[in-house]
Short mmCIF file of C-alpha atoms in Angstrom, two decimals:
data_model
loop_
_atom_site.label_atom_id
_atom_site.label_comp_id
_atom_site.label_asym_id
_atom_site.label_seq_id
_atom_site.Cartn_x
_atom_site.Cartn_y
_atom_site.Cartn_z
CA THR A 1291 6.15 21.36 71.14
CA GLN A 1292 8.31 18.43 70.58
CA LEU A 1293 11.95 18.80 69.92
CA LEU A 1294 12.38 16.38 67.48
CA GLU A 1295 9.25 16.03 64.83
CA GLN A 1296 9.09 13.04 63.11
CA SER A 1297 7.01 12.45 59.83
CA PRO A 1298 5.08 11.02 58.88
CA GLN A 1299 2.83 9.60 61.49
CA PHE A 1300 2.04 6.56 59.91
CA LEU A 1301 3.23 4.52 56.57
CA SER A 1302 1.51 1.64 55.35
CA ILE A 1303 3.19 -0.09 52.36
CA GLN A 1304 3.31 -3.85 50.81
CA GLU A 1305 6.43 -6.22 51.05
CA GLY A 1306 9.00 -5.20 48.51
CA GLU A 1307 8.29 -1.47 48.80
CA ASN A 1308 10.48 1.17 50.13
CA LEU A 1309 10.13 3.71 52.78
CA THR A 1310 11.61 6.74 54.36
CA VAL A 1311 10.59 8.51 57.64
CA TYR A 1312 11.95 12.10 58.64
CA CYS A 1313 13.02 13.65 61.97
CA ASN A 1314 13.86 17.11 62.22
CA SER A 1315 14.17 19.39 64.84
CA SER A 1316 14.88 23.41 64.81
CA SER A 1317 18.21 22.58 66.72
CA VAL A 1318 21.28 21.33 65.98
CA PHE A 1319 22.48 17.93 67.78
CA SER A 1320 25.56 16.47 68.35
CA SER A 1321 24.33 13.16 67.48
CA LEU A 1322 21.00 11.54 66.70
CA GLN A 1323 19.87 7.87 67.47
CA TRP A 1324 17.51 5.51 65.88
CA TYR A 1325 14.80 2.87 67.71
CA ARG A 1326 12.52 0.32 66.83
CA GLN A 1327 9.67 -0.78 68.84
CA GLU A 1328 7.79 -3.97 68.12
CA PRO A 1329 4.50 -4.54 69.82
CA GLY A 1330 4.79 -5.47 73.15
CA GLU A 1331 8.48 -4.20 73.75
CA GLY A 1332 10.98 -1.93 74.45
CA PRO A 1333 12.46 0.31 71.95
CA VAL A 1334 16.31 -1.44 70.99
CA LEU A 1335 18.77 1.08 69.51
CA LEU A 1336 19.26 1.01 65.47
CA VAL A 1337 22.19 3.49 65.05
CA THR A 1338 23.81 6.32 66.22
CA VAL A 1339 25.07 9.20 63.73
CA VAL A 1340 27.37 11.29 65.21
CA THR A 1341 28.47 13.29 61.73
CA GLY A 1342 27.03 15.76 59.83
CA GLY A 1343 26.27 14.36 56.30
CA GLU A 1344 27.28 10.82 58.02
CA VAL A 1345 25.62 7.95 56.09
CA LYS A 1346 25.30 4.31 58.14
CA LYS A 1347 23.74 1.14 56.40
CA LEU A 1348 22.33 -1.65 58.69
CA LYS A 1349 21.48 -4.34 56.04
CA ARG A 1350 18.52 -2.82 53.94
CA LEU A 1351 17.88 0.08 56.47
CA THR A 1352 20.21 3.59 55.37
CA PHE A 1353 20.20 6.38 58.37
CA GLN A 1354 21.41 9.51 57.18
CA PHE A 1355 22.78 12.65 59.49
CA GLY A 1356 21.86 16.15 57.74
CA ASP A 1357 25.14 18.18 57.03
CA ALA A 1358 23.47 21.00 59.36
CA ARG A 1359 23.12 17.94 61.99
CA LYS A 1360 19.39 19.30 62.15
CA ASP A 1361 18.02 16.66 60.49
CA SER A 1362 17.97 12.80 59.84
CA SER A 1363 16.17 10.02 58.10
CA LEU A 1364 15.74 6.44 57.86
CA HIS A 1365 15.10 4.98 53.90
CA ILE A 1366 13.96 0.85 53.96
CA THR A 1367 15.01 -0.74 50.59
CA ALA A 1368 12.69 -3.58 49.59
CA ALA A 1369 10.49 -3.74 53.13
CA GLN A 1370 9.27 -7.26 54.50
CA PRO A 1371 7.07 -7.84 57.18
CA GLY A 1372 9.59 -8.13 59.92
CA ASP A 1373 10.19 -4.44 59.29
CA THR A 1374 6.81 -3.65 61.49
CA GLY A 1375 7.29 -1.24 64.36
CA LEU A 1376 7.30 2.12 65.57
CA TYR A 1377 10.44 3.86 64.48
CA LEU A 1378 11.64 6.52 66.98
CA CYS A 1379 14.37 9.12 66.97
CA ALA A 1380 16.29 10.32 69.74
CA LEU A 1381 18.26 12.50 71.93
CA ASP A 1382 21.05 11.23 74.12
CA SER A 1383 21.29 14.36 76.41
CA TRP A 1384 23.83 13.47 79.35
CA GLY A 1385 22.35 9.70 79.77
CA LYS A 1386 18.26 11.40 79.15
CA LEU A 1387 16.53 10.07 75.91
CA GLN A 1388 14.60 12.60 74.65
CA PHE A 1389 12.13 10.68 72.07
CA GLY A 1390 10.27 11.80 68.84
CA ALA A 1391 6.52 11.53 68.36
CA GLY A 1392 7.62 8.02 66.19
CA THR A 1393 6.59 6.75 62.71
CA GLN A 1394 3.99 3.59 62.55
CA VAL A 1395 5.46 1.70 60.19
CA VAL A 1396 3.12 -1.52 58.41
CA VAL A 1397 4.56 -3.89 56.11
CA THR A 1398 2.23 -6.32 54.65
CA PRO A 1399 2.78 -9.70 52.60
CA ASP B 1379 16.12 -10.29 74.79
CA SER B 1380 17.96 -7.38 76.11
CA GLY B 1381 18.89 -8.81 79.49
CA VAL B 1382 16.67 -6.08 82.01
CA THR B 1383 13.77 -7.41 83.19
CA GLN B 1384 10.63 -5.67 84.40
CA THR B 1385 7.83 -7.40 86.81
CA PRO B 1386 4.98 -7.29 86.72
CA LYS B 1387 4.15 -7.51 82.71
CA HIS B 1388 0.77 -6.01 83.15
CA LEU B 1389 -0.75 -4.38 86.42
CA ILE B 1390 -4.50 -3.54 87.01
CA THR B 1391 -5.48 -1.52 89.87
CA ALA B 1392 -8.22 1.39 90.72
CA THR B 1393 -7.92 5.11 90.88
CA GLY B 1394 -6.64 6.14 94.09
CA GLN B 1395 -4.17 3.24 94.76
CA ARG B 1396 -0.62 2.82 94.72
CA VAL B 1397 1.68 0.14 92.97
CA THR B 1398 5.18 -0.76 92.66
CA LEU B 1399 7.24 -1.35 89.06
CA ARG B 1400 10.26 -3.75 89.63
CA CYS B 1401 13.14 -3.65 87.27
CA SER B 1402 16.11 -5.30 86.79
CA PRO B 1403 19.39 -4.12 84.82
CA ARG B 1404 21.57 -5.82 82.78
CA SER B 1405 24.42 -7.68 84.60
CA GLY B 1406 27.28 -4.94 85.03
CA ASP B 1407 24.90 -2.11 83.99
CA LEU B 1408 25.31 0.85 86.59
CA SER B 1409 22.58 3.25 85.16
CA VAL B 1410 18.81 2.35 85.41
CA TYR B 1411 16.46 4.77 83.66
CA TRP B 1412 12.46 5.24 84.03
CA TYR B 1413 10.36 5.74 80.58
CA GLN B 1414 6.66 6.28 80.54
CA GLN B 1415 4.96 5.92 77.47
CA SER B 1416 1.18 7.16 76.73
CA LEU B 1417 -0.27 7.71 73.13
CA ASP B 1418 -0.68 11.06 74.31
CA GLN B 1419 2.47 11.71 75.33
CA GLY B 1420 4.90 9.33 73.58
CA LEU B 1421 7.92 7.97 75.25
CA GLN B 1422 8.96 10.13 78.01
CA PHE B 1423 11.56 10.16 80.57
CA LEU B 1424 11.04 9.89 84.09
CA ILE B 1425 14.08 9.82 86.00
CA GLN B 1426 17.62 8.14 86.18
CA TYR B 1427 19.51 6.14 89.34
CA TYR B 1428 23.46 4.96 88.44
CA ASN B 1429 24.77 3.32 91.58
CA GLY B 1430 22.44 4.01 93.99
CA GLU B 1431 21.93 7.73 93.48
CA GLU B 1432 19.76 9.78 91.66
CA ARG B 1433 21.07 11.51 88.70
CA ALA B 1434 18.88 13.21 86.03
CA LYS B 1435 14.99 13.86 86.81
CA GLY B 1436 12.72 14.38 83.78
CA ASN B 1437 8.92 14.97 83.61
CA ILE B 1438 8.20 12.96 86.53
CA LEU B 1439 5.29 13.77 88.77
CA GLU B 1440 5.14 14.56 92.43
CA ARG B 1441 3.03 10.97 93.21
CA PHE B 1442 5.87 9.14 91.58
CA SER B 1443 8.92 7.94 92.90
CA ALA B 1444 11.76 6.04 92.45
CA GLN B 1445 14.89 4.42 94.09
CA GLN B 1446 18.04 1.77 93.29
CA PHE B 1447 18.88 -0.95 95.55
CA PRO B 1448 22.55 -1.29 96.49
CA ASP B 1449 22.17 -4.74 94.73
CA LEU B 1450 21.21 -2.05 91.52
CA HIS B 1451 17.51 -3.26 91.26
CA SER B 1452 15.36 -0.41 90.83
CA GLU B 1453 11.55 0.31 91.74
CA LEU B 1454 9.73 2.93 90.72
CA ASN B 1455 6.64 3.83 93.25
CA LEU B 1456 3.46 5.28 91.82
CA SER B 1457 1.03 6.77 94.10
CA SER B 1458 -2.54 8.39 94.46
CA LEU B 1459 -3.17 6.75 91.01
CA GLU B 1460 -5.26 8.49 88.28
CA LEU B 1461 -7.10 7.54 84.88
CA GLY B 1462 -4.55 9.53 83.48
CA ASP B 1463 -1.46 7.14 84.63
CA SER B 1464 -2.53 4.23 82.77
CA ALA B 1465 0.76 3.84 79.91
CA LEU B 1466 3.49 1.58 79.44
CA TYR B 1467 6.44 1.96 81.94
CA PHE B 1468 9.91 1.31 80.82
CA CYS B 1469 12.99 0.26 82.46
CA ALA B 1470 16.41 0.50 80.68
CA SER B 1471 19.91 0.46 81.49
CA SER B 1472 23.35 1.53 80.48
CA VAL B 1473 27.09 1.06 81.75
CA VAL B 1474 27.68 4.77 81.71
CA SER B 1475 25.89 7.23 83.16
CA ARG B 1476 26.75 10.32 80.80
CA GLY B 1477 27.50 10.95 76.82
CA ASN B 1478 26.58 9.00 74.21
CA ASN B 1479 25.69 4.91 75.56
CA GLU B 1480 23.48 2.59 74.60
CA GLN B 1481 20.65 2.09 76.98
CA PHE B 1482 18.90 -1.59 76.73
CA PHE B 1483 15.25 -1.72 77.40
CA GLY B 1484 13.14 -4.36 79.29
CA PRO B 1485 9.64 -5.11 78.00
CA GLY B 1486 7.91 -2.84 80.31
CA THR B 1487 4.98 -2.79 82.44
CA ARG B 1488 1.81 -2.01 81.25
CA LEU B 1489 -0.47 -0.10 83.77
CA THR B 1490 -4.08 0.06 83.57
CA VAL B 1491 -5.65 2.63 86.11
CA LEU B 1492 -10.14 1.79 86.09
#
């Protein structure tokens, strides 16, 4: 059983559309990280959310941490083909990262 | 480019064989982590070293072992290979050992066991 459940598993959209991916757990987190992994590469950290209710923006990406610190979402506005990749949420457990299964996002021109 | 290098990029071998994967961390990083990524298990933590000493273990099989050398590079040794060991193996490095810290991932080694 995954500690972190990500949904959807796969998302295919057209350039210019918006999308949201989710990361949920039955446990409370002290913080949560979001990574993007492109084909043939390792994951790259996008953001760390720490405070319940926190919203962080990274250009067209908006990250939200739930008030109860059990869930998080990533919203992409006006998606571009360069946003294509595997989006992973992860918990940092004393240096060990525990990842969700990821959401594969494909943005077609 | 994360600054973490891994060799080789691809490795094809047969069941029962032994292979060694190599990782050089970013300059100044003392912690090295190994992860395995497969289609059915996702990205899983294997083991962590900090300044030459083992710090944490995850779901690492007994057939697998790792070490970190005085120059801080690390090697992951996989022996008695099975078909199910085919996966991407990532190394990551960070400055600090515990707490919230950013891990920088290498490009991975793709292992195929035939």
